[in-house]
mmCIF file of C-alpha atoms and ligand atoms in Angstrom:
data_model
loop_
_atom_site.group_PDB
_atom_site.id
_atom_site.type_symbol
_atom_site.label_atom_id
_atom_site.label_comp_id
_atom_site.label_asym_id
_atom_site.label_seq_id
_atom_site.Cartn_x
_atom_site.Cartn_y
_atom_site.Cartn_z
ATOM 1 C CA MET A 1 184.351 206.362 159.657
ATOM 2 C CA LYS A 2 182.229 208.104 162.234
ATOM 3 C CA MET A 3 181.709 205.569 165.202
ATOM 4 C CA THR A 4 178.468 205.609 166.943
ATOM 5 C CA VAL A 5 178.956 206.488 170.676
ATOM 6 C CA ASN A 6 175.793 204.825 173.065
ATOM 7 C CA ARG A 7 175.822 205.234 176.945
ATOM 8 C CA ILE A 8 175.602 202.349 179.384
ATOM 9 C CA ARG A 9 174.988 201.950 182.941
ATOM 10 C CA VAL A 10 176.387 199.137 184.428
ATOM 11 C CA VAL A 11 175.667 198.333 187.998
ATOM 12 C CA VAL A 12 177.898 195.867 190.005
ATOM 13 C CA LEU A 13 176.016 193.729 192.892
ATOM 14 C CA GLY A 14 176.710 190.881 195.176
ATOM 15 C CA SER A 15 177.564 189.813 198.480
ATOM 16 C CA PRO A 16 180.309 191.516 200.796
ATOM 17 C CA ARG A 17 183.551 190.340 199.858
ATOM 18 C CA SER A 18 182.833 188.507 196.575
ATOM 19 C CA GLY A 19 185.235 190.540 194.452
ATOM 20 C CA LYS A 20 182.950 193.494 192.802
ATOM 21 C CA SER A 21 185.687 196.260 193.287
ATOM 22 C CA ALA A 22 188.303 193.745 192.458
ATOM 23 C CA VAL A 23 186.745 192.446 189.183
ATOM 24 C CA VAL A 24 185.596 196.226 188.314
ATOM 25 C CA VAL A 25 189.214 197.390 188.535
ATOM 26 C CA ARG A 26 190.820 194.820 187.126
ATOM 27 C CA TYR A 27 189.000 195.471 184.206
ATOM 28 C CA LEU A 28 189.094 199.197 183.888
ATOM 29 C CA THR A 29 192.940 199.322 184.892
ATOM 30 C CA LYS A 30 194.131 195.531 184.099
ATOM 31 C CA ARG A 31 195.735 195.660 187.886
ATOM 32 C CA TYR A 32 194.583 193.722 190.888
ATOM 33 C CA ILE A 33 194.304 195.379 193.885
ATOM 34 C CA GLY A 34 194.440 192.971 196.905
ATOM 35 C CA GLU A 35 192.284 195.202 199.593
ATOM 36 C CA TYR A 36 189.551 197.782 199.671
ATOM 37 C CA SER A 37 188.238 199.197 202.610
ATOM 38 C CA SER A 38 184.698 199.763 201.488
ATOM 39 C CA THR A 39 182.383 202.017 202.944
ATOM 40 C CA GLY A 40 179.967 202.635 200.411
ATOM 41 C CA ASP A 41 179.605 202.515 196.387
ATOM 42 C CA PHE A 42 182.069 203.886 193.907
ATOM 43 C CA LEU A 43 180.811 204.997 190.344
ATOM 44 C CA TYR A 44 183.453 205.107 187.591
ATOM 45 C CA GLN A 45 183.312 207.005 184.082
ATOM 46 C CA HIS A 46 185.064 204.830 181.246
ATOM 47 C CA ARG A 47 184.993 205.127 177.558
ATOM 48 C CA VAL A 48 185.604 201.542 175.521
ATOM 49 C CA ALA A 49 185.638 200.902 171.555
ATOM 50 C CA PHE A 50 185.163 197.611 170.314
ATOM 51 C CA ASP A 51 183.104 196.369 167.521
ATOM 52 C CA GLY A 52 183.148 199.417 165.420
ATOM 53 C CA ALA A 53 181.386 201.526 168.165
ATOM 54 C CA VAL A 54 182.326 203.693 171.372
ATOM 55 C CA SER A 55 180.125 203.062 174.369
ATOM 56 C CA GLU A 56 180.851 205.799 177.563
ATOM 57 C CA VAL A 57 180.237 203.339 180.280
ATOM 58 C CA GLU A 58 179.277 204.423 183.984
ATOM 59 C CA ILE A 59 180.318 201.340 186.187
ATOM 60 C CA LEU A 60 178.706 201.486 189.881
ATOM 61 C CA ASP A 61 180.613 199.272 192.123
ATOM 62 C CA THR A 62 178.263 198.849 194.881
ATOM 63 C CA SER A 63 178.833 197.952 198.363
ATOM 64 C CA ASN A 64 176.183 196.709 201.243
ATOM 65 C CA CYS A 65 173.602 197.494 199.230
ATOM 66 C CA ALA A 66 170.778 195.687 201.060
ATOM 67 C CA ILE A 67 171.906 197.088 204.046
ATOM 68 C CA ARG A 68 171.825 200.688 203.549
ATOM 69 C CA GLY A 69 168.571 199.878 201.357
ATOM 70 C CA CYS A 70 169.592 201.570 198.109
ATOM 71 C CA LEU A 71 169.292 198.180 195.998
ATOM 72 C CA ALA A 72 166.244 199.383 194.602
ATOM 73 C CA GLU A 73 167.365 202.749 193.154
ATOM 74 C CA HIS A 74 170.491 201.026 191.752
ATOM 75 C CA VAL A 75 168.152 198.821 189.703
ATOM 76 C CA ARG A 76 165.726 201.519 188.733
ATOM 77 C CA TRP A 77 169.421 203.374 187.636
ATOM 78 C CA GLY A 78 171.003 200.735 185.589
ATOM 79 C CA ASP A 79 170.693 199.488 181.937
ATOM 80 C CA ALA A 80 172.972 196.273 182.566
ATOM 81 C CA PHE A 81 173.809 194.305 185.805
ATOM 82 C CA ALA A 82 176.901 191.988 186.789
ATOM 83 C CA VAL A 83 175.990 189.757 189.571
ATOM 84 C CA VAL A 84 179.072 188.568 191.420
ATOM 85 C CA TYR A 85 179.755 185.753 193.970
ATOM 86 C CA SER A 86 182.472 184.115 195.014
ATOM 87 C CA VAL A 87 182.731 180.163 194.070
ATOM 88 C CA CYS A 88 184.593 179.703 197.581
ATOM 89 C CA GLU A 89 181.147 181.147 199.132
ATOM 90 C CA ARG A 90 178.119 179.187 198.820
ATOM 91 C CA ARG A 91 176.178 181.818 200.587
ATOM 92 C CA SER A 92 177.431 184.766 198.382
ATOM 93 C CA PHE A 93 176.036 182.178 195.173
ATOM 94 C CA LEU A 94 172.701 181.823 197.071
ATOM 95 C CA ALA A 95 172.659 185.853 197.252
ATOM 96 C CA ALA A 96 173.354 186.097 193.819
ATOM 97 C CA ALA A 97 170.263 183.891 193.278
ATOM 98 C CA GLU A 98 168.195 186.301 195.205
ATOM 99 C CA LEU A 99 169.529 189.239 193.479
ATOM 100 C CA LEU A 100 169.152 188.116 189.864
ATOM 101 C CA SER A 101 165.361 186.852 191.179
ATOM 102 C CA LEU A 102 164.745 190.079 192.239
ATOM 103 C CA LEU A 103 165.963 191.431 188.828
ATOM 104 C CA GLU A 104 163.728 189.369 186.895
ATOM 105 C CA ARG A 105 160.904 190.611 189.145
ATOM 106 C CA THR A 106 161.363 194.254 188.798
ATOM 107 C CA ARG A 107 163.178 194.757 185.335
ATOM 108 C CA LEU A 108 160.711 193.484 182.495
ATOM 109 C CA PRO A 109 162.394 190.538 181.021
ATOM 110 C CA GLY A 110 164.419 191.460 178.305
ATOM 111 C CA CYS A 111 165.000 194.941 179.601
ATOM 112 C CA ALA A 112 168.316 194.868 181.048
ATOM 113 C CA ALA A 113 171.290 193.048 180.196
ATOM 114 C CA VAL A 114 172.324 190.847 183.147
ATOM 115 C CA THR A 115 175.661 188.481 183.439
ATOM 116 C CA LEU A 116 176.487 186.043 186.572
ATOM 117 C CA LEU A 117 180.032 186.139 187.549
ATOM 118 C CA GLY A 118 181.585 183.282 189.360
ATOM 119 C CA ASN A 119 184.699 184.995 191.033
ATOM 120 C CA LYS A 120 187.780 183.608 192.740
ATOM 121 C CA ARG A 121 188.276 180.505 190.551
ATOM 122 C CA ASP A 122 191.772 180.639 191.101
ATOM 123 C CA LEU A 123 190.979 179.148 194.744
ATOM 124 C CA GLU A 124 190.056 175.530 193.533
ATOM 125 C CA HIS A 125 191.222 174.366 196.623
ATOM 126 C CA ALA A 126 188.551 176.196 198.673
ATOM 127 C CA ARG A 127 185.599 175.720 195.806
ATOM 128 C CA GLU A 128 182.350 175.844 196.943
ATOM 129 C CA VAL A 129 180.222 175.944 194.022
ATOM 130 C CA HIS A 130 180.810 174.412 190.551
ATOM 131 C CA ALA A 131 180.864 175.809 187.533
ATOM 132 C CA GLU A 132 177.883 173.626 186.260
ATOM 133 C CA GLU A 133 175.490 175.203 189.315
ATOM 134 C CA GLY A 134 176.443 178.896 188.389
ATOM 135 C CA GLN A 135 175.818 177.617 184.306
ATOM 136 C CA GLU A 136 172.320 176.138 185.457
ATOM 137 C CA LEU A 137 171.447 179.349 187.370
ATOM 138 C CA SER A 138 172.166 181.671 184.182
ATOM 139 C CA LEU A 139 169.961 179.024 182.286
ATOM 140 C CA ARG A 140 167.442 179.677 184.829
ATOM 141 C CA PHE A 141 167.113 183.390 184.419
ATOM 142 C CA GLY A 142 168.480 183.576 180.802
ATOM 143 C CA CYS A 143 171.715 185.374 182.017
ATOM 144 C CA GLN A 144 175.046 185.103 180.649
ATOM 145 C CA PHE A 145 177.677 183.584 182.859
ATOM 146 C CA TYR A 146 181.460 183.561 183.436
ATOM 147 C CA GLU A 147 183.912 182.149 185.990
ATOM 148 C CA VAL A 148 186.738 184.702 186.566
ATOM 149 C CA SER A 149 189.488 185.361 188.701
ATOM 150 C CA ALA A 150 189.980 188.991 189.485
ATOM 151 C CA ALA A 151 193.683 187.972 191.285
ATOM 152 C CA GLU A 152 194.459 186.106 188.085
ATOM 153 C CA SER A 153 193.729 187.768 185.036
ATOM 154 C CA CYS A 154 192.467 190.507 183.175
ATOM 155 C CA ALA A 155 191.134 188.429 180.216
ATOM 156 C CA GLY A 156 187.894 187.094 182.051
ATOM 157 C CA ALA A 157 186.929 190.514 183.380
ATOM 158 C CA ALA A 158 187.350 191.861 179.903
ATOM 159 C CA LEU A 159 185.698 189.255 178.011
ATOM 160 C CA ALA A 160 182.660 189.054 180.590
ATOM 161 C CA PHE A 161 182.245 193.210 180.392
ATOM 162 C CA HIS A 162 182.385 193.187 176.574
ATOM 163 C CA ALA A 163 179.741 190.593 176.319
ATOM 164 C CA LEU A 164 177.696 192.274 178.989
ATOM 165 C CA LEU A 165 178.219 195.590 176.989
ATOM 166 C CA ARG A 166 177.608 194.200 173.562
ATOM 167 C CA GLU A 167 174.121 193.145 175.036
ATOM 168 C CA ALA A 168 173.548 196.374 176.477
ATOM 169 C CA ARG A 169 174.071 197.969 173.131
ATOM 170 C CA ALA A 170 171.426 195.550 171.482
ATOM 171 C CA LEU A 171 168.801 196.258 174.009
ATOM 172 C CA ALA A 172 169.623 199.944 173.812
ATOM 173 C CA LEU A 173 168.523 199.873 170.028
ATOM 174 C CA LEU A 174 165.385 197.879 170.632
ATOM 175 C CA LEU A 175 164.576 199.884 173.998
ATOM 176 C CA PRO A 176 165.562 203.762 174.201
ATOM 177 C CA ALA A 177 165.238 204.815 177.807
ATOM 178 C CA PRO A 178 165.267 207.931 179.445
ATOM 179 C CA ARG A 179 168.393 209.173 180.506
ATOM 180 C CA ARG A 180 169.313 210.152 184.189
ATOM 181 C CA LYS A 181 172.432 212.253 185.008
ATOM 182 C CA LEU A 182 174.619 211.229 187.585
ATOM 183 C CA ALA A 183 177.600 212.797 189.327
ATOM 184 C CA ALA A 184 180.443 210.446 188.185
ATOM 185 C CA TYR A 185 184.105 209.993 188.817
ATOM 186 C CA SER A 186 186.475 210.023 185.604
ATOM 187 C CA VAL A 187 188.625 206.936 185.685
ATOM 188 C CA SER A 188 191.757 208.662 185.843
ATOM 189 C CA LYS A 189 190.823 210.957 188.652
ATOM 190 C CA VAL A 190 189.799 207.544 190.369
ATOM 191 C CA ILE A 191 192.859 205.467 189.229
ATOM 192 C CA GLY A 192 194.798 208.215 190.565
ATOM 193 C CA THR A 193 192.798 208.026 194.068
ATOM 194 C CA ILE A 194 193.618 204.352 194.395
ATOM 195 C CA PHE A 195 197.069 204.210 192.996
ATOM 196 C CA GLY A 196 198.099 207.490 194.926
ATOM 197 C CA LYS A 197 197.447 206.361 198.167
ATOM 198 C CA ASN A 198 198.636 203.159 199.909
ATOM 199 C CA SER A 199 197.200 200.630 197.452
ATOM 200 C CA LYS A 200 196.750 198.150 200.405
ATOM 201 C CA SER A 201 193.750 199.719 201.720
ATOM 202 C CA VAL A 202 191.799 201.929 199.373
ATOM 203 C CA ARG A 203 188.968 204.138 201.047
ATOM 204 C CA LYS A 204 185.870 203.867 198.546
ATOM 205 C CA LYS A 205 184.074 207.070 198.873
ATOM 206 C CA ARG A 206 180.273 207.221 198.052
ATOM 207 C CA PRO A 207 179.633 210.081 195.559
ATOM 208 C CA SER A 208 176.457 211.979 196.012
ATOM 209 C CA LEU A 209 174.190 210.086 193.362
ATOM 210 C CA SER A 210 171.447 212.477 191.720
ATOM 211 C CA ILE A 211 169.192 210.714 189.553
HETATM 212 N N1 GTP B 301 192.052 184.659 195.521
HETATM 213 C C1 GTP B 301 191.121 185.604 195.213
HETATM 214 N N2 GTP B 301 191.007 186.920 195.832
HETATM 215 C C2 GTP B 301 190.007 187.594 195.479
HETATM 216 C C3 GTP B 301 189.924 187.798 193.936
HETATM 217 N N3 GTP B 301 188.774 188.659 193.835
HETATM 218 C C4 GTP B 301 189.067 189.441 194.904
HETATM 219 N N4 GTP B 301 189.680 188.593 195.848
HETATM 220 C C5 GTP B 301 189.857 189.188 197.230
HETATM 221 O O1 GTP B 301 188.623 188.917 198.018
HETATM 222 C C6 GTP B 301 188.432 190.175 198.983
HETATM 223 C C7 GTP B 301 187.459 190.979 198.682
HETATM 224 O O2 GTP B 301 187.653 191.683 197.304
HETATM 225 P P1 GTP B 301 186.662 193.397 197.345
HETATM 226 O O3 GTP B 301 186.881 193.249 195.790
HETATM 227 O O4 GTP B 301 187.079 193.978 198.343
HETATM 228 O O5 GTP B 301 185.303 192.536 197.523
HETATM 229 P P2 GTP B 301 184.018 193.296 197.307
HETATM 230 O O6 GTP B 301 182.787 192.715 196.912
HETATM 231 O O7 GTP B 301 184.011 194.534 196.436
HETATM 232 O O8 GTP B 301 183.511 193.904 199.007
HETATM 233 P P3 GTP B 301 182.677 194.596 199.526
HETATM 234 O O9 GTP B 301 183.220 196.303 199.046
HETATM 235 O O10 GTP B 301 183.140 194.737 201.092
HETATM 236 O O11 GTP B 301 181.109 194.724 199.137
HETATM 237 C C8 GTP B 301 189.918 191.138 198.921
HETATM 238 O O12 GTP B 301 190.772 190.566 199.924
HETATM 239 C C9 GTP B 301 190.329 190.605 197.719
HETATM 240 O O13 GTP B 301 191.944 190.432 197.487
HETATM 241 C C10 GTP B 301 190.053 186.475 193.077
HETATM 242 O O14 GTP B 301 189.827 186.530 191.968
HETATM 243 N N5 GTP B 301 190.859 185.497 193.598
#
């Protein structure tokens, strides 16, 4: 049976140190890398098959968007958004609320799949944001919500990303959007870079984005 293939562009947003890269790499490789020295965005290409369909996914792991002024460009580019905060840092939760509000203002409601991820749930002793608060925020913006721990397991990240891709697939059937090409790194090349080097500090390079 021929599997349908669809292309989905995912943008991962959130405060510095909230665990965006750790969650993305955990989902892509099932492994946890402790430290990244991030200097910019990183774009991964990933092919995933589930629910009888194949998705060619581009995941943009952003860094310091607000400071670098590239947030609007990323919001225009994405079909789906993962907004990450750390359950141990209230400031990152407030920033996530701002990001959800921005997405609501700039992307017509129902035109993009969005999920809110409360990361670092393994650090219960340092928790500052309760799960109910994340749930309420997701209800307010009509988006999905998961608490995950990139450090503890890949199940949470996989569940959250597959749910996001499932929603993006459904929207793509309703809202065909123009496709723009991006220079991208294949996951195998990226993973080689990550694991080829000292995995303690992985330098992230900013690929040339041509939208
Ligand atoms: N305990 C714990 N630590 C985590 C988890 N996820 C990430 N970290 C740690 O949090 C720190 C930041 O993780 P990154 O993935 O680099 O965070 P980031 O959001 O990509 O950071 P920027 O690139 O600066 O925006 C690192 O020290 C990670 O080891 C988690 O689930 N649990």
